Amino acid sequence: MNSFQIRPIKIEDNPAVATIIKKVMTEFGCVGEGYSINDPEVDNMYEAYANEGAAFFVIENETNKKVLGCGGIAPLQNGDPDTCELRKMYFLPALRGHGMGQRLLDICLGAAMEKGYANCYLETVSRMIVASKLYTKNGFKKLTKPMGDTGHDSCDLQYLLALKPNNPFGA
């Protein structure tokens, strides 16, 4: 059985993360204008997320230390300052089906709450059916139009989740 670890990105993870983003985006036909595969940050994710309002994580196979997935949060560009964006959550096929999507989403949403965000926004494509199911299962609501200025005009689905602050009384 495979065992996986989720941890913050390190600078030496940049090449593996760029490869994951490019492979998965290509697999789902998300190439060309309006997709995150073209974002300048793709080759330098560690540096792009090394600021107070952001967090980025990788998932590695604990046996061979290969990075197989990634995802993070950052402020929504030209959006409400209380809203972060879930960004670049992509898994290679070897990682899919192991429950890591839920685990990474939980970690990203926890980081968003720790950083004081009230909402989490994301963009995806309808071809990524499993991802959309994960988001709706976790309370993300489908929007009728994009928020902020991500530059990802080719994404045909947008979602928003109101984050619940940690409540020590469980209410």
GROMACS .gro file of N, CA and C in nm:
model
  513
    1MET      N    1   0.084  -0.119   0.000
    1MET     CA    2   0.000   0.000   0.000
    1MET      C    3   0.088   0.125   0.000
    2ASN      N    4   0.048   0.222  -0.078
    2ASN     CA    5   0.124   0.346  -0.085
    2ASN      C    6   0.093   0.435   0.034
    3SER      N    7   0.193   0.504   0.080
    3SER     CA    8   0.177   0.599   0.188
    3SER      C    9   0.223   0.735   0.137
    4PHE      N   10   0.143   0.837   0.163
    4PHE     CA   11   0.171   0.970   0.110
    4PHE      C   12   0.180   1.072   0.223
    5GLN      N   13   0.262   1.173   0.199
    5GLN     CA   14   0.280   1.281   0.296
    5GLN      C   15   0.247   1.413   0.227
    6ILE      N   16   0.172   1.497   0.297
    6ILE     CA   17   0.147   1.633   0.250
    6ILE      C   18   0.236   1.726   0.332
    7ARG      N   19   0.308   1.812   0.261
    7ARG     CA   20   0.399   1.905   0.330
    7ARG      C   21   0.407   2.035   0.250
    8PRO      N   22   0.454   2.142   0.316
    8PRO     CA   23   0.474   2.267   0.242
    8PRO      C   24   0.577   2.249   0.130
    9ILE      N   25   0.558   2.322   0.024
    9ILE     CA   26   0.651   2.317  -0.089
    9ILE      C   27   0.790   2.365  -0.047
   10LYS      N   28   0.892   2.306  -0.106
   10LYS     CA   29   1.031   2.349  -0.090
   10LYS      C   30   1.079   2.396  -0.227
   11ILE      N   31   1.182   2.478  -0.229
   11ILE     CA   32   1.232   2.531  -0.356
   11ILE      C   33   1.273   2.418  -0.452
   12GLU      N   34   1.326   2.310  -0.397
   12GLU     CA   35   1.369   2.200  -0.484
   12GLU      C   36   1.252   2.123  -0.546
   13ASP      N   37   1.128   2.152  -0.501
   13ASP     CA   38   1.009   2.089  -0.559
   13ASP      C   39   0.963   2.159  -0.688
   14ASN      N   40   1.017   2.276  -0.717
   14ASN     CA   41   0.969   2.353  -0.832
   14ASN      C   42   0.963   2.273  -0.962
   15PRO      N   43   1.069   2.201  -1.002
   15PRO     CA   44   1.060   2.127  -1.129
   15PRO      C   45   0.950   2.020  -1.130
   16ALA      N   46   0.937   1.945  -1.020
   16ALA     CA   47   0.835   1.841  -1.013
   16ALA      C   48   0.695   1.901  -1.019
   17VAL      N   49   0.674   2.011  -0.948
   17VAL     CA   50   0.543   2.075  -0.947
   17VAL      C   51   0.509   2.130  -1.085
   18ALA      N   52   0.604   2.193  -1.151
   18ALA     CA   53   0.579   2.243  -1.286
   18ALA      C   54   0.542   2.129  -1.381
   19THR      N   55   0.610   2.017  -1.367
   19THR     CA   56   0.581   1.900  -1.451
   19THR      C   57   0.440   1.848  -1.424
   20ILE      N   58   0.400   1.840  -1.298
   20ILE     CA   59   0.266   1.793  -1.263
   20ILE      C   60   0.161   1.885  -1.324
   21ILE      N   61   0.176   2.014  -1.306
   21ILE     CA   62   0.079   2.111  -1.360
   21ILE      C   63   0.068   2.096  -1.511
   22LYS      N   64   0.180   2.090  -1.578
   22LYS     CA   65   0.179   2.081  -1.725
   22LYS      C   66   0.120   1.948  -1.774
   23LYS      N   67   0.154   1.837  -1.707
   23LYS     CA   68   0.102   1.707  -1.749
   23LYS      C   69  -0.050   1.698  -1.729
   24VAL      N   70  -0.096   1.739  -1.612
   24VAL     CA   71  -0.240   1.727  -1.583
   24VAL      C   72  -0.321   1.823  -1.669
   25MET      N   73  -0.274   1.944  -1.685
   25MET     CA   74  -0.347   2.039  -1.770
   25MET      C   75  -0.354   1.988  -1.914
   26THR      N   76  -0.247   1.932  -1.963
   26THR     CA   77  -0.246   1.877  -2.098
   26THR      C   78  -0.340   1.756  -2.107
   27GLU      N   79  -0.337   1.670  -2.006
   27GLU     CA   80  -0.424   1.551  -2.003
   27GLU      C   81  -0.571   1.590  -2.017
   28PHE      N   82  -0.610   1.702  -1.956
   28PHE     CA   83  -0.750   1.746  -1.959
   28PHE      C   84  -0.778   1.849  -2.069
   29GLY      N   85  -0.683   1.866  -2.160
   29GLY     CA   86  -0.704   1.957  -2.272
   29GLY      C   87  -0.707   2.103  -2.233
   30CYS      N   88  -0.643   2.136  -2.125
   30CYS     CA   89  -0.642   2.275  -2.074
   30CYS      C   90  -0.511   2.343  -2.113
   31VAL      N   91  -0.493   2.359  -2.242
   31VAL     CA   92  -0.374   2.427  -2.294
   31VAL      C   93  -0.421   2.544  -2.379
   32GLY      N   94  -0.334   2.638  -2.399
   32GLY     CA   95  -0.371   2.756  -2.476
   32GLY      C   96  -0.410   2.871  -2.385
   33GLU      N   97  -0.460   2.976  -2.447
   33GLU     CA   98  -0.495   3.098  -2.374
   33GLU      C   99  -0.605   3.072  -2.272
   34GLY      N  100  -0.594   3.140  -2.158
   34GLY     CA  101  -0.699   3.136  -2.057
   34GLY      C  102  -0.692   3.022  -1.959
   35TYR      N  103  -0.580   2.949  -1.957
   35TYR     CA  104  -0.562   2.840  -1.861
   35TYR      C  105  -0.439   2.866  -1.775
   36SER      N  106  -0.441   2.809  -1.654
   36SER     CA  107  -0.332   2.833  -1.559
   36SER      C  108  -0.199   2.770  -1.601
   37ILE      N  109  -0.200   2.682  -1.699
   37ILE     CA  110  -0.075   2.624  -1.748
   37ILE      C  111   0.020   2.734  -1.798
   38ASN      N  112  -0.037   2.848  -1.839
   38ASN     CA  113   0.041   2.960  -1.892
   38ASN      C  114   0.082   3.062  -1.788
   39ASP      N  115   0.041   3.043  -1.662
   39ASP     CA  116   0.077   3.140  -1.558
   39ASP      C  117   0.228   3.145  -1.540
   40PRO      N  118   0.285   3.266  -1.527
   40PRO     CA  119   0.430   3.278  -1.510
   40PRO      C  120   0.482   3.207  -1.385
   41GLU      N  121   0.399   3.187  -1.285
   41GLU     CA  122   0.442   3.124  -1.160
   41GLU      C  123   0.465   2.973  -1.172
   42VAL      N  124   0.416   2.909  -1.275
   42VAL     CA  125   0.420   2.762  -1.286
   42VAL      C  126   0.560   2.706  -1.263
   43ASP      N  127   0.663   2.769  -1.314
   43ASP     CA  128   0.799   2.717  -1.299
   43ASP      C  129   0.866   2.757  -1.167
   44ASN      N  130   0.800   2.844  -1.091
   44ASN     CA  131   0.859   2.894  -0.965
   44ASN      C  132   0.753   2.902  -0.856
   45MET      N  133   0.688   2.790  -0.830
   45MET     CA  134   0.577   2.791  -0.734
   45MET      C  135   0.622   2.822  -0.591
   46TYR      N  136   0.739   2.775  -0.553
   46TYR     CA  137   0.787   2.804  -0.417
   46TYR      C  138   0.795   2.955  -0.395
   47GLU      N  139   0.857   3.024  -0.487
   47GLU     CA  140   0.874   3.169  -0.474
   47GLU      C  141   0.738   3.241  -0.483
   48ALA      N  142   0.651   3.195  -0.570
   48ALA     CA  143   0.521   3.259  -0.590
   48ALA      C  144   0.432   3.251  -0.466
   49TYR      N  145   0.453   3.150  -0.383
   49TYR     CA  146   0.367   3.131  -0.266
   49TYR      C  147   0.439   3.158  -0.134
   50ALA      N  148   0.557   3.219  -0.142
   50ALA     CA  149   0.635   3.249  -0.022
   50ALA      C  150   0.599   3.386   0.032
   51ASN      N  151   0.471   3.407   0.056
   51ASN     CA  152   0.429   3.533   0.118
   51ASN      C  153   0.321   3.504   0.221
   52GLU      N  154   0.295   3.602   0.304
   52GLU     CA  155   0.207   3.585   0.419
   52GLU      C  156   0.066   3.539   0.384
   53GLY      N  157   0.012   3.583   0.271
   53GLY     CA  158  -0.126   3.550   0.236
   53GLY      C  159  -0.143   3.421   0.158
   54ALA      N  160  -0.034   3.346   0.139
   54ALA     CA  161  -0.039   3.228   0.055
   54ALA      C  162   0.018   3.106   0.128
   55ALA      N  163  -0.018   2.989   0.075
   55ALA     CA  164   0.038   2.863   0.124
   55ALA      C  165   0.029   2.763   0.009
   56PHE      N  166   0.132   2.684  -0.010
   56PHE     CA  167   0.131   2.585  -0.117
   56PHE      C  168   0.191   2.455  -0.065
   57PHE      N  169   0.129   2.345  -0.103
   57PHE     CA  170   0.166   2.214  -0.051
   57PHE      C  171   0.192   2.115  -0.164
   58VAL      N  172   0.273   2.016  -0.134
   58VAL     CA  173   0.295   1.905  -0.225
   58VAL      C  174   0.260   1.776  -0.154
   59ILE      N  175   0.229   1.676  -0.235
   59ILE     CA  176   0.204   1.541  -0.183
   59ILE      C  177   0.312   1.453  -0.241
   60GLU      N  178   0.386   1.387  -0.152
   60GLU     CA  179   0.491   1.299  -0.202
   60GLU      C  180   0.468   1.157  -0.153
   61ASN      N  181   0.515   1.064  -0.233
   61ASN     CA  182   0.515   0.924  -0.197
   61ASN      C  183   0.623   0.908  -0.090
   62GLU      N  184   0.586   0.858   0.027
   62GLU     CA  185   0.683   0.848   0.136
   62GLU      C  186   0.793   0.747   0.108
   63THR      N  187   0.767   0.650   0.021
   63THR     CA  188   0.867   0.548  -0.010
   63THR      C  189   0.977   0.601  -0.100
   64ASN      N  190   0.938   0.660  -0.213
   64ASN     CA  191   1.041   0.704  -0.308
   64ASN      C  192   1.060   0.856  -0.313
   65LYS      N  193   0.984   0.928  -0.231
   65LYS     CA  194   0.994   1.075  -0.219
   65LYS      C  195   0.958   1.150  -0.347
   66LYS      N  196   0.887   1.085  -0.440
   66LYS     CA  197   0.845   1.152  -0.562
   66LYS      C  198   0.722   1.237  -0.533
   67VAL      N  199   0.723   1.360  -0.582
   67VAL     CA  200   0.609   1.450  -0.567
   67VAL      C  201   0.507   1.412  -0.675
   68LEU      N  202   0.383   1.384  -0.630
   68LEU     CA  203   0.279   1.336  -0.720
   68LEU      C  204   0.159   1.429  -0.730
   69GLY      N  205   0.154   1.529  -0.642
   69GLY     CA  206   0.040   1.621  -0.644
   69GLY      C  207   0.074   1.750  -0.575
   70CYS      N  208  -0.014   1.849  -0.594
   70CYS     CA  209   0.011   1.980  -0.536
   70CYS      C  210  -0.119   2.061  -0.527
   71GLY      N  211  -0.111   2.170  -0.454
   71GLY     CA  212  -0.222   2.264  -0.445
   71GLY      C  213  -0.197   2.365  -0.336
   72GLY      N  214  -0.264   2.479  -0.346
   72GLY     CA  215  -0.245   2.582  -0.245
   72GLY      C  216  -0.350   2.690  -0.252
   73ILE      N  217  -0.328   2.791  -0.170
   73ILE     CA  218  -0.418   2.907  -0.165
   73ILE      C  219  -0.334   3.034  -0.174
   74ALA      N  220  -0.396   3.138  -0.227
   74ALA     CA  221  -0.334   3.269  -0.235
   74ALA      C  222  -0.445   3.372  -0.248
   75PRO      N  223  -0.414   3.500  -0.224
   75PRO     CA  224  -0.517   3.602  -0.239
   75PRO      C  225  -0.575   3.599  -0.381
   76LEU      N  226  -0.705   3.624  -0.392
   76LEU     CA  227  -0.770   3.633  -0.522
   76LEU      C  228  -0.728   3.765  -0.586
   77GLN      N  229  -0.661   3.756  -0.699
   77GLN     CA  230  -0.609   3.874  -0.766
   77GLN      C  231  -0.721   3.970  -0.804
   78ASN      N  232  -0.705   4.096  -0.763
   78ASN     CA  233  -0.805   4.202  -0.789
   78ASN      C  234  -0.945   4.162  -0.742
   79GLY      N  235  -0.949   4.089  -0.630
   79GLY     CA  236  -1.076   4.047  -0.572
   79GLY      C  237  -1.090   4.102  -0.431
   80ASP      N  238  -1.193   4.058  -0.364
   80ASP     CA  239  -1.218   4.096  -0.225
   80ASP      C  240  -1.099   4.048  -0.140
   81PRO      N  241  -1.043   4.134  -0.056
   81PRO     CA  242  -0.927   4.091   0.025
   81PRO      C  243  -0.960   3.980   0.125
   82ASP      N  244  -1.089   3.957   0.152
   82ASP     CA  245  -1.130   3.848   0.241
   82ASP      C  246  -1.144   3.715   0.168
   83THR      N  247  -1.115   3.715   0.038
   83THR     CA  248  -1.133   3.594  -0.042
   83THR      C  249  -0.999   3.545  -0.095
   84CYS      N  250  -0.972   3.418  -0.069
   84CYS     CA  251  -0.853   3.356  -0.128
   84CYS      C  252  -0.899   3.270  -0.246
   85GLU      N  253  -0.802   3.224  -0.321
   85GLU     CA  254  -0.830   3.135  -0.433
   85GLU      C  255  -0.757   3.003  -0.410
   86LEU      N  256  -0.829   2.893  -0.429
   86LEU     CA  257  -0.765   2.762  -0.430
   86LEU      C  258  -0.700   2.747  -0.566
   87ARG      N  259  -0.570   2.723  -0.567
   87ARG     CA  260  -0.495   2.725  -0.692
   87ARG      C  261  -0.414   2.598  -0.715
   88LYS      N  262  -0.409   2.563  -0.842
   88LYS     CA  263  -0.316   2.461  -0.892
   88LYS      C  264  -0.321   2.331  -0.811
   89MET      N  265  -0.442   2.282  -0.785
   89MET     CA  266  -0.459   2.154  -0.717
   89MET      C  267  -0.468   2.046  -0.824
   90TYR      N  268  -0.355   1.980  -0.848
   90TYR     CA  269  -0.344   1.880  -0.953
   90TYR      C  270  -0.274   1.755  -0.902
   91PHE      N  271  -0.322   1.639  -0.947
   91PHE     CA  272  -0.265   1.511  -0.907
   91PHE      C  273  -0.231   1.428  -1.030
   92LEU      N  274  -0.114   1.366  -1.028
   92LEU     CA  275  -0.080   1.270  -1.132
   92LEU      C  276  -0.169   1.145  -1.114
   93PRO      N  277  -0.192   1.069  -1.220
   93PRO     CA  278  -0.280   0.952  -1.210
   93PRO      C  279  -0.243   0.855  -1.096
   94ALA      N  280  -0.115   0.837  -1.066
   94ALA     CA  281  -0.073   0.745  -0.960
   94ALA      C  282  -0.124   0.785  -0.822
   95LEU      N  283  -0.160   0.911  -0.805
   95LEU     CA  284  -0.206   0.961  -0.675
   95LEU      C  285  -0.359   0.959  -0.663
   96ARG      N  286  -0.426   0.956  -0.773
   96ARG     CA  287  -0.572   0.964  -0.773
   96ARG      C  288  -0.634   0.838  -0.712
   97GLY      N  289  -0.746   0.858  -0.644
   97GLY     CA  290  -0.818   0.745  -0.586
   97GLY      C  291  -0.770   0.701  -0.449
   98HIS      N  292  -0.682   0.777  -0.388
   98HIS     CA  293  -0.629   0.743  -0.256
   98HIS      C  294  -0.682   0.834  -0.145
   99GLY      N  295  -0.779   0.918  -0.176
   99GLY     CA  296  -0.836   1.008  -0.075
   99GLY      C  297  -0.752   1.131  -0.047
  100MET      N  298  -0.652   1.154  -0.128
  100MET     CA  299  -0.562   1.266  -0.101
  100MET      C  300  -0.622   1.400  -0.142
  101GLY      N  301  -0.718   1.398  -0.234
  101GLY     CA  302  -0.785   1.523  -0.272
  101GLY      C  303  -0.854   1.585  -0.152
  102GLN      N  304  -0.927   1.504  -0.077
  102GLN     CA  305  -0.995   1.553   0.042
  102GLN      C  306  -0.894   1.600   0.146
  103ARG      N  307  -0.788   1.523   0.165
  103ARG     CA  308  -0.688   1.562   0.265
  103ARG      C  309  -0.621   1.694   0.229
  104LEU      N  310  -0.582   1.709   0.102
  104LEU     CA  311  -0.517   1.834   0.062
  104LEU      C  312  -0.615   1.951   0.067
  105LEU      N  313  -0.740   1.929   0.025
  105LEU     CA  314  -0.839   2.036   0.033
  105LEU      C  315  -0.858   2.081   0.177
  106ASP      N  316  -0.868   1.986   0.270
  106ASP     CA  317  -0.882   2.021   0.412
  106ASP      C  318  -0.764   2.105   0.461
  107ILE      N  319  -0.644   2.068   0.421
  107ILE     CA  320  -0.525   2.143   0.462
  107ILE      C  321  -0.526   2.283   0.402
  108CYS      N  322  -0.562   2.294   0.276
  108CYS     CA  323  -0.567   2.426   0.211
  108CYS      C  324  -0.673   2.516   0.275
  109LEU      N  325  -0.791   2.460   0.303
  109LEU     CA  326  -0.896   2.540   0.365
  109LEU      C  327  -0.858   2.578   0.508
  110GLY      N  328  -0.789   2.488   0.578
  110GLY     CA  329  -0.740   2.521   0.712
  110GLY      C  330  -0.640   2.635   0.707
  111ALA      N  331  -0.551   2.632   0.609
  111ALA     CA  332  -0.453   2.741   0.593
  111ALA      C  333  -0.524   2.871   0.560
  112ALA      N  334  -0.628   2.864   0.478
  112ALA     CA  335  -0.704   2.985   0.443
  112ALA      C  336  -0.768   3.047   0.568
  113MET      N  337  -0.825   2.963   0.653
  113MET     CA  338  -0.887   3.015   0.776
  113MET      C  339  -0.781   3.072   0.870
  114GLU      N  340  -0.668   3.004   0.882
  114GLU     CA  341  -0.560   3.054   0.968
  114GLU      C  342  -0.511   3.191   0.922
  115LYS      N  343  -0.516   3.214   0.791
  115LYS     CA  344  -0.471   3.341   0.736
  115LYS      C  345  -0.581   3.447   0.737
  116GLY      N  346  -0.698   3.411   0.788
  116GLY     CA  347  -0.805   3.508   0.807
  116GLY      C  348  -0.900   3.528   0.691
  117TYR      N  349  -0.894   3.441   0.591
  117TYR     CA  350  -0.986   3.456   0.478
  117TYR      C  351  -1.128   3.414   0.518
  118ALA      N  352  -1.227   3.482   0.464
  118ALA     CA  353  -1.368   3.451   0.489
  118ALA      C  354  -1.427   3.361   0.381
  119ASN      N  355  -1.367   3.364   0.262
  119ASN     CA  356  -1.418   3.288   0.148
  119ASN      C  357  -1.304   3.226   0.070
  120CYS      N  358  -1.336   3.117   0.002
  120CYS     CA  359  -1.240   3.052  -0.087
  120CYS      C  360  -1.306   3.035  -0.223
  121TYR      N  361  -1.241   3.087  -0.325
  121TYR     CA  362  -1.288   3.083  -0.463
  121TYR      C  363  -1.202   2.986  -0.542
  122LEU      N  364  -1.260   2.924  -0.644
  122LEU     CA  365  -1.179   2.842  -0.733
  122LEU      C  366  -1.240   2.840  -0.871
  123GLU      N  367  -1.155   2.809  -0.967
  123GLU     CA  368  -1.196   2.793  -1.106
  123GLU      C  369  -1.148   2.657  -1.154
  124THR      N  370  -1.230   2.592  -1.236
  124THR     CA  371  -1.193   2.463  -1.292
  124THR      C  372  -1.265   2.447  -1.426
  125VAL      N  373  -1.256   2.329  -1.481
  125VAL     CA  374  -1.326   2.299  -1.607
  125VAL      C  375  -1.419   2.181  -1.585
  126SER      N  376  -1.528   2.180  -1.657
  126SER     CA  377  -1.628   2.073  -1.641
  126SER      C  378  -1.571   1.935  -1.673
  127ARG      N  379  -1.463   1.929  -1.751
  127ARG     CA  380  -1.399   1.800  -1.782
  127ARG      C  381  -1.338   1.734  -1.659
  128MET      N  382  -1.307   1.814  -1.559
  128MET     CA  383  -1.248   1.760  -1.435
  128MET      C  384  -1.363   1.723  -1.341
  129ILE      N  385  -1.434   1.616  -1.376
  129ILE     CA  386  -1.557   1.575  -1.308
  129ILE      C  387  -1.531   1.539  -1.162
  130VAL      N  388  -1.428   1.463  -1.135
  130VAL     CA  389  -1.399   1.420  -0.998
  130VAL      C  390  -1.368   1.541  -0.910
  131ALA      N  391  -1.294   1.636  -0.963
  131ALA     CA  392  -1.262   1.757  -0.886
  131ALA      C  393  -1.390   1.833  -0.851
  132SER      N  394  -1.478   1.851  -0.948
  132SER     CA  395  -1.603   1.923  -0.923
  132SER      C  396  -1.687   1.853  -0.816
  133LYS      N  397  -1.689   1.720  -0.820
  133LYS     CA  398  -1.763   1.644  -0.717
  133LYS      C  399  -1.703   1.669  -0.579
  134LEU      N  400  -1.570   1.673  -0.570
  134LEU     CA  401  -1.503   1.699  -0.443
  134LEU      C  402  -1.542   1.837  -0.390
  135TYR      N  403  -1.540   1.936  -0.477
  135TYR     CA  404  -1.572   2.071  -0.433
  135TYR      C  405  -1.717   2.084  -0.386
  136THR      N  406  -1.811   2.030  -0.461
  136THR     CA  407  -1.952   2.041  -0.421
  136THR      C  408  -1.978   1.961  -0.294
  137LYS      N  409  -1.914   1.847  -0.279
  137LYS     CA  410  -1.929   1.766  -0.157
  137LYS      C  411  -1.883   1.845  -0.033
  138ASN      N  412  -1.788   1.934  -0.053
  138ASN     CA  413  -1.733   2.013   0.057
  138ASN      C  414  -1.801   2.149   0.074
  139GLY      N  415  -1.911   2.170   0.006
  139GLY     CA  416  -1.990   2.291   0.028
  139GLY      C  417  -1.963   2.406  -0.067
  140PHE      N  418  -1.875   2.389  -0.163
  140PHE     CA  419  -1.853   2.495  -0.261
  140PHE      C  420  -1.979   2.511  -0.345
  141LYS      N  421  -2.018   2.635  -0.368
  141LYS     CA  422  -2.137   2.667  -0.447
  141LYS      C  423  -2.095   2.718  -0.583
  142LYS      N  424  -2.162   2.668  -0.687
  142LYS     CA  425  -2.133   2.709  -0.824
  142LYS      C  426  -2.177   2.854  -0.843
  143LEU      N  427  -2.090   2.932  -0.909
  143LEU     CA  428  -2.119   3.072  -0.939
  143LEU      C  429  -2.162   3.086  -1.085
  144THR      N  430  -2.223   3.198  -1.116
  144THR     CA  431  -2.266   3.223  -1.254
  144THR      C  432  -2.164   3.303  -1.334
  145LYS      N  433  -2.064   3.359  -1.265
  145LYS     CA  434  -1.960   3.435  -1.335
  145LYS      C  435  -1.833   3.435  -1.251
  146PRO      N  436  -1.719   3.459  -1.315
  146PRO     CA  437  -1.591   3.461  -1.243
  146PRO      C  438  -1.580   3.577  -1.145
  147MET      N  439  -1.491   3.560  -1.048
  147MET     CA  440  -1.456   3.666  -0.953
  147MET      C  441  -1.311   3.703  -0.975
  148GLY      N  442  -1.275   3.825  -0.935
  148GLY     CA  443  -1.135   3.866  -0.944
  148GLY      C  444  -1.087   3.876  -1.087
  149ASP      N  445  -0.955   3.868  -1.101
  149ASP     CA  446  -0.891   3.882  -1.232
  149ASP      C  447  -0.781   3.778  -1.244
  150THR      N  448  -0.820   3.652  -1.257
  150THR     CA  449  -0.722   3.543  -1.260
  150THR      C  450  -0.657   3.526  -1.397
  151GLY      N  451  -0.726   3.571  -1.503
  151GLY     CA  452  -0.676   3.550  -1.638
  151GLY      C  453  -0.711   3.413  -1.693
  152HIS      N  454  -0.791   3.337  -1.619
  152HIS     CA  455  -0.827   3.201  -1.661
  152HIS      C  456  -0.965   3.200  -1.725
  153ASP      N  457  -0.981   3.277  -1.833
  153ASP     CA  458  -1.112   3.290  -1.899
  153ASP      C  459  -1.161   3.161  -1.962
  154SER      N  460  -1.074   3.065  -1.982
  154SER     CA  461  -1.116   2.939  -2.046
  154SER      C  462  -1.175   2.839  -1.946
  155CYS      N  463  -1.166   2.869  -1.817
  155CYS     CA  464  -1.229   2.784  -1.717
  155CYS      C  465  -1.380   2.808  -1.723
  156ASP      N  466  -1.457   2.699  -1.730
  156ASP     CA  467  -1.601   2.715  -1.745
  156ASP      C  468  -1.680   2.695  -1.616
  157LEU      N  469  -1.611   2.668  -1.506
  157LEU     CA  470  -1.678   2.653  -1.376
  157LEU      C  471  -1.606   2.738  -1.272
  158GLN      N  472  -1.686   2.807  -1.191
  158GLN     CA  473  -1.633   2.885  -1.079
  158GLN      C  474  -1.714   2.847  -0.956
  159TYR      N  475  -1.645   2.836  -0.843
  159TYR     CA  476  -1.709   2.798  -0.717
  159TYR      C  477  -1.663   2.892  -0.606
  160LEU      N  478  -1.748   2.903  -0.502
  160LEU     CA  479  -1.714   2.983  -0.384
  160LEU      C  480  -1.760   2.908  -0.260
  161LEU      N  481  -1.678   2.913  -0.157
  161LEU     CA  482  -1.709   2.853  -0.028
  161LEU      C  483  -1.693   2.958   0.080
  162ALA      N  484  -1.795   2.974   0.164
  162ALA     CA  485  -1.783   3.059   0.283
  162ALA      C  486  -1.712   2.976   0.389
  163LEU      N  487  -1.599   3.025   0.435
  163LEU     CA  488  -1.519   2.952   0.534
  163LEU      C  489  -1.576   2.974   0.672
  164LYS      N  490  -1.576   2.869   0.751
  164LYS     CA  491  -1.625   2.879   0.888
  164LYS      C  492  -1.506   2.893   0.980
  165PRO      N  493  -1.504   2.996   1.062
  165PRO     CA  494  -1.391   3.010   1.155
  165PRO      C  495  -1.394   2.897   1.258
  166ASN      N  496  -1.277   2.865   1.309
  166ASN     CA  497  -1.271   2.763   1.413
  166ASN      C  498  -1.349   2.811   1.534
  167ASN      N  499  -1.437   2.725   1.583
  167ASN     CA  500  -1.520   2.758   1.698
  167ASN      C  501  -1.491   2.656   1.807
  168PRO      N  502  -1.432   2.698   1.919
  168PRO     CA  503  -1.395   2.603   2.024
  168PRO      C  504  -1.516   2.537   2.088
  169PHE      N  505  -1.635   2.591   2.067
  169PHE     CA  506  -1.757   2.536   2.127
  169PHE      C  507  -1.830   2.441   2.034
  170GLY      N  508  -1.776   2.420   1.913
  170GLY     CA  509  -1.832   2.323   1.822
  170GLY      C  510  -1.961   2.366   1.755
  171ALA      N  511  -2.001   2.489   1.768
  171ALA     CA  512  -2.128   2.535   1.709
  171ALA      C  513  -2.106   2.590   1.570
   0.00000   0.00000   0.00000
